[in-house]
Coordinates of C-alpha atoms and ligand atoms in Angstrom, one line a residue:
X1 CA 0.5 8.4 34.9
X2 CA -2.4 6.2 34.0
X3 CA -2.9 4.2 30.6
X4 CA -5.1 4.3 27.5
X5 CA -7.3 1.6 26.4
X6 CA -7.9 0.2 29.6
X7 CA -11.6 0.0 29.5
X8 CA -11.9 -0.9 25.3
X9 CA -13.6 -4.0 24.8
X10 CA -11.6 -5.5 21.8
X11 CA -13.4 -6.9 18.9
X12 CA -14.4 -10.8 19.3
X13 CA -12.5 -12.0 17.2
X14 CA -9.4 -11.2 20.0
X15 CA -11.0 -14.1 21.6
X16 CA -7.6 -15.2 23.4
X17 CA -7.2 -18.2 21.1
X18 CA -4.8 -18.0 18.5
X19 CA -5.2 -16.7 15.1
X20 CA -4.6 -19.4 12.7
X21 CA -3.6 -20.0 9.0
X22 CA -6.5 -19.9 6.3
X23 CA -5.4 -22.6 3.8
X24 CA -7.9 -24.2 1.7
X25 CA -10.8 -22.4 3.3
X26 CA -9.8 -24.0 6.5
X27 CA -8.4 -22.2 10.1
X28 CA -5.0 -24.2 10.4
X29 CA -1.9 -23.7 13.1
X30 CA 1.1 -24.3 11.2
X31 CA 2.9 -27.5 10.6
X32 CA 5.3 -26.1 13.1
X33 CA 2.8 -25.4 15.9
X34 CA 5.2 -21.9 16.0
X35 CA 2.9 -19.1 16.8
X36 CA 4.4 -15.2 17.3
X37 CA 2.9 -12.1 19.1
X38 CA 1.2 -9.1 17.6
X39 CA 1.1 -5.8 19.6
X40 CA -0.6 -2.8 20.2
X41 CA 1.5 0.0 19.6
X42 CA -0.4 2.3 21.3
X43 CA 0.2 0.6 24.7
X44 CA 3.1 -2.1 23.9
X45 CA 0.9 -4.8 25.1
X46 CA 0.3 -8.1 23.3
X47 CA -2.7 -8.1 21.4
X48 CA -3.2 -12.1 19.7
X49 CA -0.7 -14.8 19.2
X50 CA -0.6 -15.7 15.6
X51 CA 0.1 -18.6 13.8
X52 CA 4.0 -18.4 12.0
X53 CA 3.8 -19.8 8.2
X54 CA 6.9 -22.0 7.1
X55 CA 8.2 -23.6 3.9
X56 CA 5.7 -26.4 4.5
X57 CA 2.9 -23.9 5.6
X58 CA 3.7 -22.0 2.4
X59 CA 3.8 -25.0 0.0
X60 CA 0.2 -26.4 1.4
X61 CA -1.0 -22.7 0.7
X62 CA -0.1 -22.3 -3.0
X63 CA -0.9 -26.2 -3.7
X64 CA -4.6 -25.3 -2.8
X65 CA -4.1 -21.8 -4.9
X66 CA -3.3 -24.3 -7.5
X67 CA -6.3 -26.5 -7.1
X68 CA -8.3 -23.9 -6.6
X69 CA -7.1 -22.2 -9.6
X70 CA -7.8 -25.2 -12.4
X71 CA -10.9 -26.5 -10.5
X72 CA -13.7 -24.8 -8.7
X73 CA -13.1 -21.3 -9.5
X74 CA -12.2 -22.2 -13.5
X75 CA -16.0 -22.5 -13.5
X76 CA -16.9 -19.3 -12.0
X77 CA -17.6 -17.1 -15.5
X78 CA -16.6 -13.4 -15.1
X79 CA -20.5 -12.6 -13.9
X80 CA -19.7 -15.1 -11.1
X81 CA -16.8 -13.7 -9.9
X82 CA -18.2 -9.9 -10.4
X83 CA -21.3 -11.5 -8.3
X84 CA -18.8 -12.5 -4.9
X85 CA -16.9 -9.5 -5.3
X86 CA -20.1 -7.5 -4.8
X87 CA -21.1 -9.6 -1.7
X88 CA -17.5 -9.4 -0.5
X89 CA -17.9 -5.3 -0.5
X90 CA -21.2 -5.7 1.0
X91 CA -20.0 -7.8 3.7
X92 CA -16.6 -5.5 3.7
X93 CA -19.6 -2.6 4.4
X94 CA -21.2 -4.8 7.5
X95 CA -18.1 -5.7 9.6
X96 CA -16.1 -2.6 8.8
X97 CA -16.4 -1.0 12.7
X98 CA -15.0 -4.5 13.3
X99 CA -11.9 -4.6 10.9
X100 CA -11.1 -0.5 11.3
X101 CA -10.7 -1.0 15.0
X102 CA -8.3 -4.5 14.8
X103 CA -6.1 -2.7 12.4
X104 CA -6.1 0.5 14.8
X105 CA -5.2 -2.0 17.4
X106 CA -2.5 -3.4 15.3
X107 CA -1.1 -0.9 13.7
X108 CA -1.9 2.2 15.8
X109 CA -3.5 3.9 12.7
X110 CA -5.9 6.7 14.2
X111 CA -9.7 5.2 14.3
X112 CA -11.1 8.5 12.3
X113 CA -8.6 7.6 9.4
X114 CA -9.0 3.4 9.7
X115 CA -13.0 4.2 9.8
X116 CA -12.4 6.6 6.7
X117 CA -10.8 3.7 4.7
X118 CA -14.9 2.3 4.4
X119 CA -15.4 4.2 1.2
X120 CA -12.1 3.2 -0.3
X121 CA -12.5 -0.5 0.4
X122 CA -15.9 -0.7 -0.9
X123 CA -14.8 0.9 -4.4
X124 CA -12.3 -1.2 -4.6
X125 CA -14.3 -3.8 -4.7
X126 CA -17.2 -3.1 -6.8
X127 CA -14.9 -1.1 -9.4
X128 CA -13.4 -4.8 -9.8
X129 CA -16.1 -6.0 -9.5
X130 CA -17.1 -4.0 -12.7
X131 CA -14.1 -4.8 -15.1
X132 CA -14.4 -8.5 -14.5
X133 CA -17.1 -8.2 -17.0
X134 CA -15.6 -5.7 -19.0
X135 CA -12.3 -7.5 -19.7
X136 CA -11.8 -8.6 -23.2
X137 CA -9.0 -9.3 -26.4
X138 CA -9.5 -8.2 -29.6
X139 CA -9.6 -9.2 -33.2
X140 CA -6.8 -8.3 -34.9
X141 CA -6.1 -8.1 -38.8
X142 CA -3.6 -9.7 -40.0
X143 CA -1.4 -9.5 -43.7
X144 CA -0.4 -13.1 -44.0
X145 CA -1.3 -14.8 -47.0
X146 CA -4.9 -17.6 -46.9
X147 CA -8.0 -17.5 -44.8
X148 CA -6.2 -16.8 -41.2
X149 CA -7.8 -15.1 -38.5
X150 CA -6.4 -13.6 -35.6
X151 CA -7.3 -12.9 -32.1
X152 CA -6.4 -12.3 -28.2
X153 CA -7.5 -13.9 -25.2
X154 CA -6.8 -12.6 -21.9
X155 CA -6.5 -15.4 -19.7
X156 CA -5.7 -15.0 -15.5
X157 CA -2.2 -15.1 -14.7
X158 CA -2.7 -17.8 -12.2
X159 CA -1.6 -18.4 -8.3
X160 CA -0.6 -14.9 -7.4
X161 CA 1.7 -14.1 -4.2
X162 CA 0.9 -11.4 -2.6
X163 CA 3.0 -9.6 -0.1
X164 CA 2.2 -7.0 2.3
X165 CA 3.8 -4.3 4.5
X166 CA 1.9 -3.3 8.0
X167 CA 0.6 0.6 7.3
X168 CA -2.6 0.0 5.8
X169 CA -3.3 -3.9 6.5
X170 CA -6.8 -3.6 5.4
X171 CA -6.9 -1.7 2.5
X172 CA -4.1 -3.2 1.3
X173 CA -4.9 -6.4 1.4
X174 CA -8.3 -5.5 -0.5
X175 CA -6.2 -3.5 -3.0
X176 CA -4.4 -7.6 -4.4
X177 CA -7.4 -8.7 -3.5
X178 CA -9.9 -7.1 -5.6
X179 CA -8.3 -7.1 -8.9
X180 CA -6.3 -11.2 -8.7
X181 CA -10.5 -12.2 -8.3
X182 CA -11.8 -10.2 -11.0
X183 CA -9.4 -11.7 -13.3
X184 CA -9.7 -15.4 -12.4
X185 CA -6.4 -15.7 -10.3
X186 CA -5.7 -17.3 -6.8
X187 CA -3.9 -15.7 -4.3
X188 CA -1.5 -16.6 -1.2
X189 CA -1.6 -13.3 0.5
X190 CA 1.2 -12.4 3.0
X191 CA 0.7 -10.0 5.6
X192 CA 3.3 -8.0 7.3
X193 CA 4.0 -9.4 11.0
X194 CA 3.0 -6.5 12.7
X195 CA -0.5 -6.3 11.4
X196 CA -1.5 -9.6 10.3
X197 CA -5.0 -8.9 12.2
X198 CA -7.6 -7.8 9.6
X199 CA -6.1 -10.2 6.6
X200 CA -7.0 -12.7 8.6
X201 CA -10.6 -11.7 9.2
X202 CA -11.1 -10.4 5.2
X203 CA -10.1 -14.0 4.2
X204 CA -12.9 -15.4 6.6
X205 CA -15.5 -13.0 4.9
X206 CA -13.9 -14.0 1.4
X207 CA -15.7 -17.3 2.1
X208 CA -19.1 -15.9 3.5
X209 CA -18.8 -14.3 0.3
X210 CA -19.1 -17.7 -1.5
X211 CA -15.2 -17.2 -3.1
X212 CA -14.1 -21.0 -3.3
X213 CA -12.0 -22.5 -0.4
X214 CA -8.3 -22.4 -1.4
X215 CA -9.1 -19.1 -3.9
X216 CA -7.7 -16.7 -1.0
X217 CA -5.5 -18.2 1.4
X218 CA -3.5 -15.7 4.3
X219 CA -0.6 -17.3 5.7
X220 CA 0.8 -15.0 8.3
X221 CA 4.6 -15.1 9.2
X222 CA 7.9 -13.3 9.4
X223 CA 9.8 -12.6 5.8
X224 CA 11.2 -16.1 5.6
X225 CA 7.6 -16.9 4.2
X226 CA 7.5 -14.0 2.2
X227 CA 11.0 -15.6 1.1
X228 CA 9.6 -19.0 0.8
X229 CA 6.8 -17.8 -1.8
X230 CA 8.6 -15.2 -3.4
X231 CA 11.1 -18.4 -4.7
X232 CA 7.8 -21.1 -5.0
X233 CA 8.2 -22.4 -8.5
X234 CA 4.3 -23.2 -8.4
X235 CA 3.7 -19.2 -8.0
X236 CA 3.1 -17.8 -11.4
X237 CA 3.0 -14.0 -10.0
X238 CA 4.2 -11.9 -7.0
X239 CA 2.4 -8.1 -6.3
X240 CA 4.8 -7.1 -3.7
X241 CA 4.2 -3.7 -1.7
X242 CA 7.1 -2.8 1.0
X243 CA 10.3 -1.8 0.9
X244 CA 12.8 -1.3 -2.4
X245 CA 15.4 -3.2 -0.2
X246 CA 12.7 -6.8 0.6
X247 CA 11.5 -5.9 -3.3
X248 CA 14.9 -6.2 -5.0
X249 CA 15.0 -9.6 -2.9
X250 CA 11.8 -10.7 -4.2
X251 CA 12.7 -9.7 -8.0
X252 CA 16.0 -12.1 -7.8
X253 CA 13.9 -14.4 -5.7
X254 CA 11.1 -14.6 -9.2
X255 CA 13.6 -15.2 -11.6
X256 CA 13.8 -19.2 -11.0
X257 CA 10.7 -19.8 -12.8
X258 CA 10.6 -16.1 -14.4
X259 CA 7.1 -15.0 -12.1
X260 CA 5.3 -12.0 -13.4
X261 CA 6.3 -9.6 -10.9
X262 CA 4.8 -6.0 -9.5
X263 CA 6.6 -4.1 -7.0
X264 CA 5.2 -0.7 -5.3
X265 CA 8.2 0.2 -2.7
X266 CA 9.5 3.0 -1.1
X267 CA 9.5 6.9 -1.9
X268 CA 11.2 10.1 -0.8
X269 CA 8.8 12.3 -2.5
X270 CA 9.0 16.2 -3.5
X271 CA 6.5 18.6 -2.7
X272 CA 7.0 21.9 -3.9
X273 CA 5.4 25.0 -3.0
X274 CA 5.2 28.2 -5.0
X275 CA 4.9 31.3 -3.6
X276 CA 2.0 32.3 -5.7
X277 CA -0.4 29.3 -4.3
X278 CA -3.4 29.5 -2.0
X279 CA -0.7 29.3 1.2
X280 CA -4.4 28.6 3.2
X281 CA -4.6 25.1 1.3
X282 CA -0.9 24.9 1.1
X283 CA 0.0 24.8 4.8
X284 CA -2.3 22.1 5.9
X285 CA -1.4 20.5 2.6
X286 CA 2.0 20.0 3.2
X287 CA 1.5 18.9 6.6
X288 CA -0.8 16.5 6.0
X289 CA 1.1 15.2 3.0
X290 CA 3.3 13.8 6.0
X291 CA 1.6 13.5 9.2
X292 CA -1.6 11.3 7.9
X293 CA -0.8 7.5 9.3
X294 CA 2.2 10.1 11.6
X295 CA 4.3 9.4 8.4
X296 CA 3.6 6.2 7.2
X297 CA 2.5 6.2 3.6
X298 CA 4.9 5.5 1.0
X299 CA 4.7 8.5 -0.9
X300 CA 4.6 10.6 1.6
X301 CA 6.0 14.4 0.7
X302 CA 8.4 14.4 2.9
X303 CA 10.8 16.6 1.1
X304 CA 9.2 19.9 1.5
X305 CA 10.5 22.7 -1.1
X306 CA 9.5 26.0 -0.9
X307 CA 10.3 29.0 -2.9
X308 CA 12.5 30.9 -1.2
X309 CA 10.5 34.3 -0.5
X310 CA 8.0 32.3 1.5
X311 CA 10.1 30.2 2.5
X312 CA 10.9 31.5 6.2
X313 CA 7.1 32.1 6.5
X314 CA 5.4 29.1 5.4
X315 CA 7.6 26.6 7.3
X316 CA 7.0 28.9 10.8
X317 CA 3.1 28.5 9.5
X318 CA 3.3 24.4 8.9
X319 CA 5.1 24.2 12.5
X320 CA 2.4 26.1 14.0
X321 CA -0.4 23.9 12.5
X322 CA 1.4 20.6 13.6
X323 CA 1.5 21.7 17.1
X324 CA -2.3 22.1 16.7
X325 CA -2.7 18.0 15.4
X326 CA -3.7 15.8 18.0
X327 CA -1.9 13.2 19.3
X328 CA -3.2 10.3 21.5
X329 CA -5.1 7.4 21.8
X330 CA -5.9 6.6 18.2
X331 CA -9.2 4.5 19.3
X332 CA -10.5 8.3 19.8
X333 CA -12.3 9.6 17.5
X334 CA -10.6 13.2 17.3
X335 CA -7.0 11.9 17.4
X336 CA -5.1 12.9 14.1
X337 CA -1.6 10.9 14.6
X338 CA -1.3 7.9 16.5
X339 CA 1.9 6.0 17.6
X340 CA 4.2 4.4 14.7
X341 CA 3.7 0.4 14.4
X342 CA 6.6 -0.8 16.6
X343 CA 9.1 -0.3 18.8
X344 CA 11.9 -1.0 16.0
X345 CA 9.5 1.8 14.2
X346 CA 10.3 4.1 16.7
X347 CA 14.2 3.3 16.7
X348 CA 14.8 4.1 13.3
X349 CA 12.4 7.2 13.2
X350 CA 14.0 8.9 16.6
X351 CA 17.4 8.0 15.1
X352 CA 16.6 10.5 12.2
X353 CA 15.4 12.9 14.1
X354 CA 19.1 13.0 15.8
X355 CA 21.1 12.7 12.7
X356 CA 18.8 16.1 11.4
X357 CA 19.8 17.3 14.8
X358 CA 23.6 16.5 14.0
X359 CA 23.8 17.2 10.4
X360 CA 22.4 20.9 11.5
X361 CA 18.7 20.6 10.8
X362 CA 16.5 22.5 13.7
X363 CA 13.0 20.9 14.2
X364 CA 10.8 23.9 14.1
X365 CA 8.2 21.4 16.0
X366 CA 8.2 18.0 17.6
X367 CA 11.9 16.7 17.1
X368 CA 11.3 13.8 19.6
X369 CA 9.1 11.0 21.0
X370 CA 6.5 11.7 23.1
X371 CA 7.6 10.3 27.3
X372 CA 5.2 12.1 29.2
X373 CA 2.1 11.0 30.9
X374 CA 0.0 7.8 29.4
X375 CA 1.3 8.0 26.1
X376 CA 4.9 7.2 27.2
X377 CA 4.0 3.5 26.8
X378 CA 3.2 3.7 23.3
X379 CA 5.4 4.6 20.7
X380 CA 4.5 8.1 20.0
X381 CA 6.4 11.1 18.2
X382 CA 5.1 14.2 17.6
X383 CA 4.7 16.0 14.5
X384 CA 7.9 17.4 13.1
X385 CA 9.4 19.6 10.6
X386 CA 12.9 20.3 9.9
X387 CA 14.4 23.8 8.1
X388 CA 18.1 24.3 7.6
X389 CA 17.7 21.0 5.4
X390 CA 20.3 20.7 2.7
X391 CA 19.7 18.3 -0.1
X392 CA 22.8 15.9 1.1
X393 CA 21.3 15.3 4.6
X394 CA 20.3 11.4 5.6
X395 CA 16.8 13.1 6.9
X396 CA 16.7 14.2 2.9
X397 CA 17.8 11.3 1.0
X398 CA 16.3 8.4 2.9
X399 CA 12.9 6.9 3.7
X400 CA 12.3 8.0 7.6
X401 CA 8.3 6.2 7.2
X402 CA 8.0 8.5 10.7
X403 CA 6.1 12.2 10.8
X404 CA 9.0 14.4 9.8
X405 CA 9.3 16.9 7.4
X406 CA 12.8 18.2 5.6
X407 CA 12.2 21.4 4.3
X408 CA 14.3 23.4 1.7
X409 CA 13.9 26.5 -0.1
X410 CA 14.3 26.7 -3.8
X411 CA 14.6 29.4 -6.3
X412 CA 13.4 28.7 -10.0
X413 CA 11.3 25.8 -11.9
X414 CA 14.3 24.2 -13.4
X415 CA 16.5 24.5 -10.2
X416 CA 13.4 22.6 -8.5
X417 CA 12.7 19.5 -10.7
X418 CA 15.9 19.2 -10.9
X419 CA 16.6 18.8 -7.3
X420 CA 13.4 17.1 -6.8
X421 CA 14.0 14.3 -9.6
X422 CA 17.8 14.0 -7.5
X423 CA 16.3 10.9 -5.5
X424 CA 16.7 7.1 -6.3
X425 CA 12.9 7.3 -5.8
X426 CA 9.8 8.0 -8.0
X427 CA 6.6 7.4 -6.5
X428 CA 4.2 10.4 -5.5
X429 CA 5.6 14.2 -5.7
X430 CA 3.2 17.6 -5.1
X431 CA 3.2 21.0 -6.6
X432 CA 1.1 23.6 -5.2
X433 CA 0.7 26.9 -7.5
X434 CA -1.9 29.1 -9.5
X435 CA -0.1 29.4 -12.3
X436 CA -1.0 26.7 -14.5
X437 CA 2.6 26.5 -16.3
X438 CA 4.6 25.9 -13.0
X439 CA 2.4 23.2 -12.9
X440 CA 2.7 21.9 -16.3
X441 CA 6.4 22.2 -15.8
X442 CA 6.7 20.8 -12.9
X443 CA 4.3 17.4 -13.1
X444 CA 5.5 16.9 -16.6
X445 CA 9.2 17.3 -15.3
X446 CA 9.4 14.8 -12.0
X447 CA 10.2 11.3 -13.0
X448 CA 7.3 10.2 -10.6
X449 CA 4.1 7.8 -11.0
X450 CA 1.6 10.4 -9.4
X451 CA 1.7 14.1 -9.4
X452 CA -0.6 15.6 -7.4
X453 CA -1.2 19.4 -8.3
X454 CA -3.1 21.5 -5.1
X455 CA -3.5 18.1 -3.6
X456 CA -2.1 15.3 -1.9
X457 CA -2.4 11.8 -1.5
X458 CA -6.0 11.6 -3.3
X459 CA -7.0 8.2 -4.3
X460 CA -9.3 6.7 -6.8
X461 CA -9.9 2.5 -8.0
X462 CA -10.2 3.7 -11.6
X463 CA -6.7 6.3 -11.1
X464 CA -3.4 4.1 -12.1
X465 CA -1.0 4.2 -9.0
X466 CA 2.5 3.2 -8.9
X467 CA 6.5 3.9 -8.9
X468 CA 9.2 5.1 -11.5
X469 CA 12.8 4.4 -10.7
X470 CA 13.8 2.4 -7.6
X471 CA 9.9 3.3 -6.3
X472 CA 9.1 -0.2 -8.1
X473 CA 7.3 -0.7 -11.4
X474 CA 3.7 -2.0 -12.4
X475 CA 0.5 -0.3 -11.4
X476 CA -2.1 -0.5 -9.2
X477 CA -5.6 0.7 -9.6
X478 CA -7.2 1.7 -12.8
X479 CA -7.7 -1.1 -16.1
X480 CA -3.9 -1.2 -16.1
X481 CA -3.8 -3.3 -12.7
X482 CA -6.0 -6.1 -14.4
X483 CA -3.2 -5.9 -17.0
X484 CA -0.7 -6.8 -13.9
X485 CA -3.0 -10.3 -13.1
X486 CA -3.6 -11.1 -17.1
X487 CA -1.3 -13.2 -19.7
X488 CA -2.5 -12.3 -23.3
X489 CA -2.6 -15.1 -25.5
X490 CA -2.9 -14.9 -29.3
X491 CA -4.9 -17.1 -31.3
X492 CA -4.5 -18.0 -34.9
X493 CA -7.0 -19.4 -36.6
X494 CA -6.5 -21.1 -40.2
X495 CA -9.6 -21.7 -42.6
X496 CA -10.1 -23.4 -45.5
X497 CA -8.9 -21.7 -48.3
X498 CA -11.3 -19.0 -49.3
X499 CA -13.4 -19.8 -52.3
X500 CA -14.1 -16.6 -54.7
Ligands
NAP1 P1 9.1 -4.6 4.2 O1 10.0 -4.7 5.4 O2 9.7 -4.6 2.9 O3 8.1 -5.8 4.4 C1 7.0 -6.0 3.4 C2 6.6 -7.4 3.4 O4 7.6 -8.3 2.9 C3 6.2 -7.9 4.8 O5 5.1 -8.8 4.7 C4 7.5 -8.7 5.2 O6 7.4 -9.7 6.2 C5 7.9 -9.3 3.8 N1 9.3 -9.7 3.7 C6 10.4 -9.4 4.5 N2 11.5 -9.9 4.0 C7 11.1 -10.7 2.9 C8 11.8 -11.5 2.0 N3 13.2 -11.6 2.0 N4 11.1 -12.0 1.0 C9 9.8 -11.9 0.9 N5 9.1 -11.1 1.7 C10 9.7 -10.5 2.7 O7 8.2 -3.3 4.4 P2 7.4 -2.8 5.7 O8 8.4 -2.3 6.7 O9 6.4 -3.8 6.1 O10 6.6 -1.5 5.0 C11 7.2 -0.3 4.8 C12 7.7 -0.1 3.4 O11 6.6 -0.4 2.5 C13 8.1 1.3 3.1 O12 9.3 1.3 2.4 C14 7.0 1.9 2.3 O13 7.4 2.9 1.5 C15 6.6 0.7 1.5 N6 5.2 0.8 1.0 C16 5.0 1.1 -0.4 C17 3.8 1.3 -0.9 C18 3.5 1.5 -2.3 O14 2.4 1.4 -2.8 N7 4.5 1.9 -3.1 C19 2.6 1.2 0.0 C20 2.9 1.0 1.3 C21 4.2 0.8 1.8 P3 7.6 -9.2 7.7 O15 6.5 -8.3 8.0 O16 7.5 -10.5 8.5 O17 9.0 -8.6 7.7
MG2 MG1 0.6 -5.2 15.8

């Protein structure tokens, strides 16, 4: 049946060696000399051993976040650190064939949406790269009695923790990155296991960037070293993205020495489709909304609603265009969906598509993985969407992070947010319509951090992005993530008493 990838030349930095630790601005095994695989899962073949962080791996890591933090990079004034965060995004710019094609290797995400992520990245950087200059307290009048003046200082929160999950490795990692510099914080960074790849290889350009050893150090490990820093008592701050279930662990884990804590987790999110919208737009909206990274995006819109005297048309018409998407060997350029991450991945996403199956739900397409020819050895599943969905079904309460869509007709506005805002989750939700009141309704009536009206999933660095509800709080992007890496301190200032 033959195989993919057999005649890519990988990246050199998959020299065969294996990857190691980046503590202190050195390459380190861990004290353990344990190392762990990474695969690809587009072939289910080892791609790099990798270093595996412990307790003591973890505790060298934030002791030279710590140095770090009060020594070389207290000097560094905010035009400093707005000067390496502009190399950093230049050198992000030079090496990003490089760093798009490990984390398609690693992750399986499809090279035309990995290559796509240049733009992003770069942004990132130089719109923090902007606000370290811009970031200021105030003078504030006061009432009490005498010469007193009074001010704020925003000051860096200090050694931040940040922990990753596997989908988007790169940008993710730029997205703690970007904004713990441009405030004057240190950072631990955490990767997932499954994707610990282009971290590793950001954290090397962090230094060609002139960034301080120690300022960024990526440990790479399983969760017990997520665990161990989440409970470090020399961590002032955790920005944790990944699931609510690993995020309520990490919010008990911060309350020993009461870290600052951010948490973006998991969504089940609504997007809801009137029958009045542009259905051209709508259709590939919809699918899209789900199938980009073949489901794995945390606010994915997998609950699909659609008013009901469309309903039987649209879903026929967003079945049709997910048997059109391509899927295949995500190192070519016209692939759309490549495989999921893992082969656990694939357990848990084929095990929803048989409790749909049981619970009644009929896949209009896919409804399985993908066993014939070459792609058999990856962990493929093609596009799927689900109608007979009722609002009680597992495939419509709970996070599948696979490509499937549950789709459900609705009736009226109310009857819509309502079902929509029935969900422990509030992270992205969707409303496609021209009338401009259905949309006023309907994004000021979901409990969700981003509504996206005749959209989906568009990003910005200056747009706040973020959870409500069990979806995780703090946000990311925009001035308020500075506010996430900032204590604000207030100054009073007593004079001698004014002479008239
Ligand atoms: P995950 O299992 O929660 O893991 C996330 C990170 O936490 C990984 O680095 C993991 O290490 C680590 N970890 C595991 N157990 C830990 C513990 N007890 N203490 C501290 N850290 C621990 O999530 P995932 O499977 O990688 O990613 C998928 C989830 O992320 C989905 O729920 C998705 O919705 C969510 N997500 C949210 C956003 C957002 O912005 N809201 C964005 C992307 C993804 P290991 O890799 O070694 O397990
Ligand atoms: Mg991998």
């Amino acid at each position: 049946m033959g195989s993919i990838q057999t005649q890519f030349k990988p990246p050199a930095f998959l020299n065969g060696q294996p990857k190691l630790l980046l503590i202190d601005g050195q390459l380190v095994p861990a004290a353990s000399g344990k190392t762990f695989k990474t695969w690809n899962p587009s072939t289910g073949k080892v791609l790099a051993e990798v270093a595996e962080a412990g307790a003591e791996d973890i505790h060298r890591a934030v002791a030279a976040a710590r140095r770090a933090f009060e020594g070389p990079w207290s000097k560094f004034k905010p035009f400093d650190r707005q000067a390496v965060l502009l190399k950093l995004a230049d050198l992000l710019d030079q090496h990003f064939e490089e760093l798009s094609t490990l984390d398609t290797l690693d992750m399986g995400g499809p090279i035309a949406r990995t290559s796509a992520g240049r733009r992003r990245g770069i942004a990132l950087l130089r719109y923090y790269a902007g606000l370290a200059t811009a970031t200021h307290g105030h003078t504030i009048d006061n009432s009490v009695d005498g010469n007193v003046f009074s001010y704020t200082l925003k000051e860096p929160v200090g050694v931040v923790a940040a922990i990753n999950p596997w989908n988007g490795p790169l940008g993710l990692a730029i997205w703690k990155i970007a904004p713990a510099l441009a405030t004057g914080c240190t950072m631990v960074l955490k990767p997932a296991e499954q994707a610990p790849l282009s971290p590793l290889r950001l954290g090397e350009l962090c230094l060609e960037a002139g960034i301080p050893p120690g300022v960024v150090n990526v440990v790479t490990g399983f969760g017990e070293a997520g665990a161990a820093l989440a409970a470090h008592p020399d961590v002032d701050k955790i920005a944790f993205t990944g699931s609510t279930e690993v995020g309520q662990h990490i919010v008990r884990a911060s309350a020993g020495n009461m870290k600052r804590v951010s948490v973006e987790l998991g969504g089940k999110s609504p997007n809801i489709v009137f029958a009045d919208a542009d259905l051209d737009e709508a259709v590939p909206g919809a699918a899209m909304a789900v199938f980009n990274n073949s489901g794995q995006i945390c606010s994915a819109g997998t609950r699909l609603f659609v008013e009901r005297s469309i309903h039987d048309e649209f879903v026929e018409r967003v079945a049709a265009f997910a048997k059109t998407l391509r899927v295949g060997d995500p190192l070519d350029p016209s692939t759309q969906l490549g495989p999921l991450v893992s082969d656990s991945q694939l357990e848990r996403v084929t095990g929803y598509l048989a409790a749909g199956k049981a619970e009644g739900a009929k896949a209009l397409s896919g409804g399985a993985r993908i066993t014939e020819g070459a792609l058999a050895e990856g962990y493929f599943v093609a596009p799927t969407i689900f109608a007979g969905v009722n609002d009680g079904m597992s495939i419509a309460r709970e996070e599948i992070f696979g490509p499937v869509i549950s789709a459900m007709p609705f009736d009226d506005v109310d009857e819509v947010i309502r079902r929509g805002n029935d969900t422990p989750y509030g992270l992205g939700s969707g409303v496609w319509t021209r009338d401009i009141s259905n949309a006023q309704r309907v994004s000021r009536g979901l409990r969700t951090g981003t509504v996206w009206v005749n959209c989906y999933q568009t990003m910005d660095p200056a747009v706040p992005f973020g959870g409500y509800k069990m979806s995780g709080y703090g946000r990311e992007s925009g001035a308020e993530h500075m506010e996430e890496y900032l204590q604000t301190k207030a100054v009073w200032l007593k004079g001698h008493p004014m002479k008239r």
